[in-house]
Tab-separated table of C-alpha atoms in Angstrom:
chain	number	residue	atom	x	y	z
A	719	UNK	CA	-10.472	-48.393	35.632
A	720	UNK	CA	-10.890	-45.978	38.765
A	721	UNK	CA	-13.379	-43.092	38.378
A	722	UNK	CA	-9.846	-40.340	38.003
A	723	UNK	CA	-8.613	-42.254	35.038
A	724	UNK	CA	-11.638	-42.729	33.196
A	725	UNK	CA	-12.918	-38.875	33.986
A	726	UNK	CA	-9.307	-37.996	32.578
A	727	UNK	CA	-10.236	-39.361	29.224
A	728	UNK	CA	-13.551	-37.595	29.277
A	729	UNK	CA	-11.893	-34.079	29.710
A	730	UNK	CA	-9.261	-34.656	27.854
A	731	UNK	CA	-11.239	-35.947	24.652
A	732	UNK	CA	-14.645	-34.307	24.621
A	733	UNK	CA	-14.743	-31.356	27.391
A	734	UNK	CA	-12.110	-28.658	26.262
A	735	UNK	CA	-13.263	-27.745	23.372
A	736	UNK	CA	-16.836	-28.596	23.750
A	737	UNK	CA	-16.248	-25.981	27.283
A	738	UNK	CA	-15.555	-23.708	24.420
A	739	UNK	CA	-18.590	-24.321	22.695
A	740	UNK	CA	-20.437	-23.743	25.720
A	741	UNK	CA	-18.493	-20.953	27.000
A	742	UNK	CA	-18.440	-18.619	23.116
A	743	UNK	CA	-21.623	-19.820	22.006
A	744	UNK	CA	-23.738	-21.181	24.703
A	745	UNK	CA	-24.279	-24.774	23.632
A	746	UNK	CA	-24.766	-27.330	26.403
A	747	UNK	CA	-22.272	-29.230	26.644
A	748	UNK	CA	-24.210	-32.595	25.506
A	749	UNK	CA	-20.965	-34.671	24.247
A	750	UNK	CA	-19.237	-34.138	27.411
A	751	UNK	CA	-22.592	-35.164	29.507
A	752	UNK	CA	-22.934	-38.483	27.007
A	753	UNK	CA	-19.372	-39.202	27.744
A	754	UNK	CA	-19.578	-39.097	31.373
A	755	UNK	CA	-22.505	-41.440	31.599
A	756	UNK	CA	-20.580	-43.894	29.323
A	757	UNK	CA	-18.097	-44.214	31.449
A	758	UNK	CA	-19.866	-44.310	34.166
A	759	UNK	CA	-19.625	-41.200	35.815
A	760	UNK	CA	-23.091	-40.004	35.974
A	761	UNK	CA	-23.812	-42.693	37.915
A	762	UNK	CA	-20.512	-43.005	39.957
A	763	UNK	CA	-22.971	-42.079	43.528
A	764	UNK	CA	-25.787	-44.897	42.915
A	765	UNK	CA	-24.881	-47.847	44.514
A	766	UNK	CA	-23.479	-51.234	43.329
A	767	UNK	CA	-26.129	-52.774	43.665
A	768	UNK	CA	-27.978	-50.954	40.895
A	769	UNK	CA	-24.750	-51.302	38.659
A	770	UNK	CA	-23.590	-47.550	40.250
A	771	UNK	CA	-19.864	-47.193	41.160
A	772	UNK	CA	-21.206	-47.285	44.629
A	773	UNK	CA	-19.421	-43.498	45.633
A	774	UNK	CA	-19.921	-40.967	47.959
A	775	UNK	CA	-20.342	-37.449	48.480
A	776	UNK	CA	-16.325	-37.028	48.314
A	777	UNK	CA	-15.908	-38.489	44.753
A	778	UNK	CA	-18.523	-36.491	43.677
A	779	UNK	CA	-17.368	-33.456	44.717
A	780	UNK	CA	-13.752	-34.723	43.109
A	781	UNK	CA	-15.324	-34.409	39.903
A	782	UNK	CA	-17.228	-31.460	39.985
A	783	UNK	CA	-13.494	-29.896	41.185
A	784	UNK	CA	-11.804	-31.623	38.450
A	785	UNK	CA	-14.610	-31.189	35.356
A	786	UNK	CA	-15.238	-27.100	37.024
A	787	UNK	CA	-11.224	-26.353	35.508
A	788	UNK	CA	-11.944	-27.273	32.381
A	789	UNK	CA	-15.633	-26.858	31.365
A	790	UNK	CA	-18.029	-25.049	34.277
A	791	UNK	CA	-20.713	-25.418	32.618
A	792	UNK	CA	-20.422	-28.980	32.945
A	793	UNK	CA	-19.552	-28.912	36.394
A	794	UNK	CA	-22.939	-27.191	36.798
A	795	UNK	CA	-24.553	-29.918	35.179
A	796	UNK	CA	-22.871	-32.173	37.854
A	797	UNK	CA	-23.798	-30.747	40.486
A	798	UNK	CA	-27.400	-30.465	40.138
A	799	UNK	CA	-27.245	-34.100	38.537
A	800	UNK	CA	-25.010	-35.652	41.744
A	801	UNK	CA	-27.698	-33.596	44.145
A	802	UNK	CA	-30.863	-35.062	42.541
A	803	UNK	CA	-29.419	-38.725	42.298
A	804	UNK	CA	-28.472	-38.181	46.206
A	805	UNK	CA	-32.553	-37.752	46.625
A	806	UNK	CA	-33.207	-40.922	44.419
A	807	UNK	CA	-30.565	-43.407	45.283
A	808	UNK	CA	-32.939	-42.588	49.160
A	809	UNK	CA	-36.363	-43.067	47.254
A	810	UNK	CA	-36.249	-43.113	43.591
A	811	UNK	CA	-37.049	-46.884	42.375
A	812	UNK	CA	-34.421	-49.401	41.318
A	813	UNK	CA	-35.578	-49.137	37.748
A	814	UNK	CA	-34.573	-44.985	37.358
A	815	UNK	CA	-31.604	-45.975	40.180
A	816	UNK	CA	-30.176	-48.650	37.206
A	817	UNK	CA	-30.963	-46.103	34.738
A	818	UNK	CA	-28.919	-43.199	35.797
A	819	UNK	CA	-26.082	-45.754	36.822
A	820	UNK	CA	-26.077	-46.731	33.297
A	821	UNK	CA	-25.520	-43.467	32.335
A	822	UNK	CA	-28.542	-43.103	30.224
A	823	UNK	CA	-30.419	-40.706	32.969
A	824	UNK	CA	-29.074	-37.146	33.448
A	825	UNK	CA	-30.947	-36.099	36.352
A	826	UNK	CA	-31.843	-31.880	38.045
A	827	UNK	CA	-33.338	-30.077	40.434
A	828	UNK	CA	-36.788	-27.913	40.200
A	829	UNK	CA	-36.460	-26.587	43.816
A	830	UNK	CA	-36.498	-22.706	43.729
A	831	UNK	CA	-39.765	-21.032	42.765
A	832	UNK	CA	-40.428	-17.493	41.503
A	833	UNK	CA	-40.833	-14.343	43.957
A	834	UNK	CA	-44.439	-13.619	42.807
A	835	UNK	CA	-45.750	-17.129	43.689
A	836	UNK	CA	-47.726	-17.175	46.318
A	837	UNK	CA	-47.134	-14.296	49.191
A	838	UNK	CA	-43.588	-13.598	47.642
A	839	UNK	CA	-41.852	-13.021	50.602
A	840	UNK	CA	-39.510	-15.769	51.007
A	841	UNK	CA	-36.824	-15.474	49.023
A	842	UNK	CA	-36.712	-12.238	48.927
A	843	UNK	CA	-33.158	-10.952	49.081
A	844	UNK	CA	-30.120	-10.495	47.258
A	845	UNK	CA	-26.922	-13.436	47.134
A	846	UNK	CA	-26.782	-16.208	49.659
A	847	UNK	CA	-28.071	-16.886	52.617
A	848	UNK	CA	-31.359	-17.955	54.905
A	849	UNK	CA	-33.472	-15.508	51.811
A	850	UNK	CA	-31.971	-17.542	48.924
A	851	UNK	CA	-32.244	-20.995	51.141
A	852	UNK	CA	-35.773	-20.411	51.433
A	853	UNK	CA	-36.839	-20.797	48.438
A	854	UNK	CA	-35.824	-24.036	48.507
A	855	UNK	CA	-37.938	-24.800	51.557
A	856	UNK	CA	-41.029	-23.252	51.313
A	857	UNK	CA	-42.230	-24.104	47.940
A	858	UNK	CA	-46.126	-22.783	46.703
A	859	UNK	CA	-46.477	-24.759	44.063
A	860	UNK	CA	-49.452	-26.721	44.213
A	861	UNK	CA	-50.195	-31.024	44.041
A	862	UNK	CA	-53.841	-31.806	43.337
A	863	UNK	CA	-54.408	-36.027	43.061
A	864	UNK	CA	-57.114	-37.720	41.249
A	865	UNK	CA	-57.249	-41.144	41.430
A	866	UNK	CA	-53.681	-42.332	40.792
A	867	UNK	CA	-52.637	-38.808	38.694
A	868	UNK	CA	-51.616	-36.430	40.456
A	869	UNK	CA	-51.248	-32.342	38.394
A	870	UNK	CA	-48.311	-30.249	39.428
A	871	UNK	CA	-48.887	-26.565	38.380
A	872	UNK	CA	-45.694	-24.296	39.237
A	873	UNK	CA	-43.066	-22.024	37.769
A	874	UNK	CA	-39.727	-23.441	38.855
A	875	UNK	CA	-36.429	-20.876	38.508
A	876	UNK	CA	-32.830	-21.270	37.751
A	877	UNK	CA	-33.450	-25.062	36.826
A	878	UNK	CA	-29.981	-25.920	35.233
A	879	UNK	CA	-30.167	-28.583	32.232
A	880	UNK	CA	-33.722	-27.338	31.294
A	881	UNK	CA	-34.981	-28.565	28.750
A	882	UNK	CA	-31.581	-31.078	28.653
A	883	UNK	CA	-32.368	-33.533	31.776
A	884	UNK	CA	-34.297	-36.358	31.886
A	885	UNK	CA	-35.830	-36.142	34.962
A	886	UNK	CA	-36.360	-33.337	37.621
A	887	UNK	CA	-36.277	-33.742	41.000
A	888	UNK	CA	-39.245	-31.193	41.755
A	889	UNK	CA	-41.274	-29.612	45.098
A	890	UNK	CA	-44.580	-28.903	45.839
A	891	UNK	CA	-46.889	-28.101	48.931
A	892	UNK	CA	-48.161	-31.832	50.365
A	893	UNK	CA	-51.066	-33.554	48.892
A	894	UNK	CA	-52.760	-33.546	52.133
A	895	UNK	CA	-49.762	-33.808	54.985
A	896	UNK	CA	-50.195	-30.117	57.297
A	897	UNK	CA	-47.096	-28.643	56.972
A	898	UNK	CA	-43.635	-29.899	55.239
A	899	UNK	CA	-43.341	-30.252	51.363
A	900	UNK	CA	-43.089	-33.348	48.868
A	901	UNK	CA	-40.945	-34.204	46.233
A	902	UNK	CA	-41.564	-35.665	43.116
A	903	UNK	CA	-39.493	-37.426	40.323
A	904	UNK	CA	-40.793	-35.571	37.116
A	905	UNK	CA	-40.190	-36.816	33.964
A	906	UNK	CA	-38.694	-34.078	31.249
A	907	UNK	CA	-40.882	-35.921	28.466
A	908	UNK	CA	-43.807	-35.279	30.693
A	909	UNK	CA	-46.735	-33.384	28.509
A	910	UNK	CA	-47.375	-29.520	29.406
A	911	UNK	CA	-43.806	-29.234	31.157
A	912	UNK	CA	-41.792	-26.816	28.953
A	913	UNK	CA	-38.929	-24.017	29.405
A	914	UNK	CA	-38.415	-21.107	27.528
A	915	UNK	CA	-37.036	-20.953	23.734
A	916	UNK	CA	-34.185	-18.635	24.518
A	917	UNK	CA	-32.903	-19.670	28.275
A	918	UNK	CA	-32.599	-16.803	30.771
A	919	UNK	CA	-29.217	-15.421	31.524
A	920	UNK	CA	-29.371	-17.023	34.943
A	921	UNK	CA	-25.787	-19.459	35.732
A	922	UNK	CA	-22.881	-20.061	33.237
A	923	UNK	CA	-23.367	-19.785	29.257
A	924	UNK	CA	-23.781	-23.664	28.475
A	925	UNK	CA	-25.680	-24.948	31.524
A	926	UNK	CA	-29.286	-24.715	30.093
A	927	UNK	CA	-29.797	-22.716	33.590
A	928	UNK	CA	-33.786	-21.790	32.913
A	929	UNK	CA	-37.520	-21.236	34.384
A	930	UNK	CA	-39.073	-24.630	33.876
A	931	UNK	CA	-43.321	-24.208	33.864
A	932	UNK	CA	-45.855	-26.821	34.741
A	933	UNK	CA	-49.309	-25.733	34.165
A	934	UNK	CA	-49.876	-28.319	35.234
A	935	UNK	CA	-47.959	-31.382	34.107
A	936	UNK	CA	-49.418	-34.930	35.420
A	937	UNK	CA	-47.298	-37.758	36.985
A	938	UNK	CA	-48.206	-40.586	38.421
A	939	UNK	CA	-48.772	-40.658	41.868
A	940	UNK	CA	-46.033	-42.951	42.629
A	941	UNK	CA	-43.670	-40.272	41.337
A	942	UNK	CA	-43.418	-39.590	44.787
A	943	UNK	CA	-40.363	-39.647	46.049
A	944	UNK	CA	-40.118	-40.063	50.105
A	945	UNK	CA	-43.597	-39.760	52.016
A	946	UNK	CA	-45.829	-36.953	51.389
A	947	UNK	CA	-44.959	-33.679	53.981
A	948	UNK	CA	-41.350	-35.047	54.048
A	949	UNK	CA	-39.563	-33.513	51.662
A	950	UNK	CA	-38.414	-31.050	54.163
A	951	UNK	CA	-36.374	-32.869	55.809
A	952	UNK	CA	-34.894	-34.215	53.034
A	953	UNK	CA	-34.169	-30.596	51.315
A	954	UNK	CA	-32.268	-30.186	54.955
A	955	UNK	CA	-30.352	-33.420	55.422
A	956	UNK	CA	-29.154	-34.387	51.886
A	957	UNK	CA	-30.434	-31.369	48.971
A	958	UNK	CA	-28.622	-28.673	50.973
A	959	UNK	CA	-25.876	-30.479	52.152
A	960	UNK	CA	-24.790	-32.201	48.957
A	961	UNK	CA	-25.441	-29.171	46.933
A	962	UNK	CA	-23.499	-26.605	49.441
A	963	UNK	CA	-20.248	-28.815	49.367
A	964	UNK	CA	-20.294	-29.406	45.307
A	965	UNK	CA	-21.156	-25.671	44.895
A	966	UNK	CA	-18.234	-24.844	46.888
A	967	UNK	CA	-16.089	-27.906	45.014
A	968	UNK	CA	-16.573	-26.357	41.829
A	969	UNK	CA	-15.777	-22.867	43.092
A	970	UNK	CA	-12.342	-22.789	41.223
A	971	UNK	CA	-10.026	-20.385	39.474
A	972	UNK	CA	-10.701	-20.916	35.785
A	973	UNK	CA	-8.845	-21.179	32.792
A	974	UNK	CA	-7.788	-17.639	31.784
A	975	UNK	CA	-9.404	-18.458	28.304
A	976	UNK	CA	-12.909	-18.665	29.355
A	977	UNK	CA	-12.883	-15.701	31.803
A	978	UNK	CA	-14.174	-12.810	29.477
A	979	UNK	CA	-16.919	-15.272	28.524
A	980	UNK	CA	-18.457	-17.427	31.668
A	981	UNK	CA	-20.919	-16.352	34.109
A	982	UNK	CA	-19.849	-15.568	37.706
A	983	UNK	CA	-21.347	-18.687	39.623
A	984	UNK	CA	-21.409	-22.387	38.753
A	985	UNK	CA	-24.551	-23.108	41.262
A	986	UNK	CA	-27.110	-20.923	40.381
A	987	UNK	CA	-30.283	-23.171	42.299
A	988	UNK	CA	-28.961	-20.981	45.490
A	989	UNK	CA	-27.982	-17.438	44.365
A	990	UNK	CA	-31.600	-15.610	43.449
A	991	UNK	CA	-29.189	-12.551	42.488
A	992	UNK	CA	-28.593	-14.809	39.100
A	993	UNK	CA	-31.810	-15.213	38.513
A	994	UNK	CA	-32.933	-12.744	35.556
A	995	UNK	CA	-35.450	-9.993	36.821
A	996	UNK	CA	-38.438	-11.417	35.160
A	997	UNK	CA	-39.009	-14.573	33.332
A	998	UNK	CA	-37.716	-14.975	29.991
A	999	UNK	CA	-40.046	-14.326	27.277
A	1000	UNK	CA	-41.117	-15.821	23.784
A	1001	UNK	CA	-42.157	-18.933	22.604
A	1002	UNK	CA	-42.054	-22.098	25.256
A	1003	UNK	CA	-40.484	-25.937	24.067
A	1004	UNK	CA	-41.042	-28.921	26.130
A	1005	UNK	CA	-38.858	-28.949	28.796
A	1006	UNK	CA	-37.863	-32.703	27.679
A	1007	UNK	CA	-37.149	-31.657	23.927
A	1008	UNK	CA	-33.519	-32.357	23.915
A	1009	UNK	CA	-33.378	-35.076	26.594
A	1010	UNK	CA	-30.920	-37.852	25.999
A	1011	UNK	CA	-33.325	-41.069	24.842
């Protein structure tokens, strides 16, 4: 079955009206996400060799277009998800690589940070551009390693599937490289890693868009994905690309129906004006509370 038919059956059974769930009421869309890893769509971009459909870029952006017409919330989901795996299927291990091609991994991005961290002057402006990019590159979150643990303290914005993915894809200041940043693969189950109980406003209603905090959570230190000080580059040469082109794949007119009720972007991780003016208040859950086993 090619990757068109079977994402045909997943809209067509699950997504409308669970998009309508998402869209009215705000529910994440978790039928249509199980659905997609079943057949095999969530890990359609990790290669064959982990049991992945072995795709591209171009397929992925195919069904973020396809999935954005009938449920953008989902298509939000997708593109953070297709982003992260892009960073993993280059460092991530071949256990989490076969996971996520199995369809039992739905993977995020903790990339953009809040304006008070740190000198709070990247970042600083309003819709796209070099200001909303930088958050992305200059993170001040901070990795501290003892022994083989290594504590991540941060406040990550506009994470989408908080609280709903099973692993982030998260940044941090090196460990001890001079300049650059590092990225980790953070589990969601991870202890002291929650989001808040009622999810910001930030992205479309349904895509669990929220402030993730870690303060700190522990990984191990081979969470590591890539070499320490060179996350940078990748942020430059696959995050921003891959992100950019599915942001601007699931930029499409939707259906009149869900107009009145869906938020105006389905990428939020670049557009700071989403982000709500302060960070959402009330009790915190762990940020891997509703994470797919």
């Amino acid at each position: 079955m090619s990757y068109r038919t079977a994402l045909s059956e997943v809209l067509t059974g699950l997504a409308g009206p669970v998009a309508e769930a998402a869209a009215v009421r705000g529910r994440f869309p978790r039928g249509a996400v199980t659905a997609l890893g079943r057949a095999g769509l969530l890990g359609l971009t990790v290669s064959t060799e982990h049991g992945g459909g072995g795709r591209g870029l171009p397929e992925a952006a195919d069904v973020v277009a396809r999935t954005a017409r009938v449920c953008p919330a989902t298509a939000t989901v997708l593109q953070s998800h297709y982003t992260a795996v892009a960073v993993i299927e280059a460092h991530g291990g071949p256990w989490l690589r076969a996971e996520i091609a199995a369809g039992r991994h739905l993977a995020s991005l903790a990339l953009a940070e809040s304006e008070d961290e740190g000198t709070g002057k990247e970042g600083r402006g309003e819709g796209d551009g070099p200001t909303a990019d930088s958050r992305l590159l200059v993170p001040r979150s901070v990795a501290t390693r003892s022994g083989e643990v290594v504590a991540l303290r941060a406040r990550k914005q506009r994470v989408v599937a908080a609280g709903e993915a099973d692993l982030y894809v998260w940044s941090s200041r090196p460990l001890t490289a001079p300049d650059g940043l590092t990225l980790w693969g953070v589990p969601a189950h991870a202890p002291d890693l929650f989001v808040p109980a009622h999810p910001g406003a930030a992205g479309p209603r349904g895509s669990a868009t929220s402030t993730v905090f870690a303060d700190p959570v522990l990984v191990p230190a081979e969470a590591m994905l890539g070499a320490d000080g060179a996350g940078l580059d990748v942020v430059l040469r696959t995050v921003l690309p891959w992100l950019l082109e599915l942001r601007a794949a699931g930029e499409i007119r939707r259906p009149p129906v869900l107009d009145s009720a869906l938020g105006p972007a389905l990428d939020p991780a670049l557009d700071p004006a989403l982000a709500p003016a302060s960070d959402p208040g009330g009790a915190l859950r762990p940020a891997g509370s509703l994470a797919a086993s």
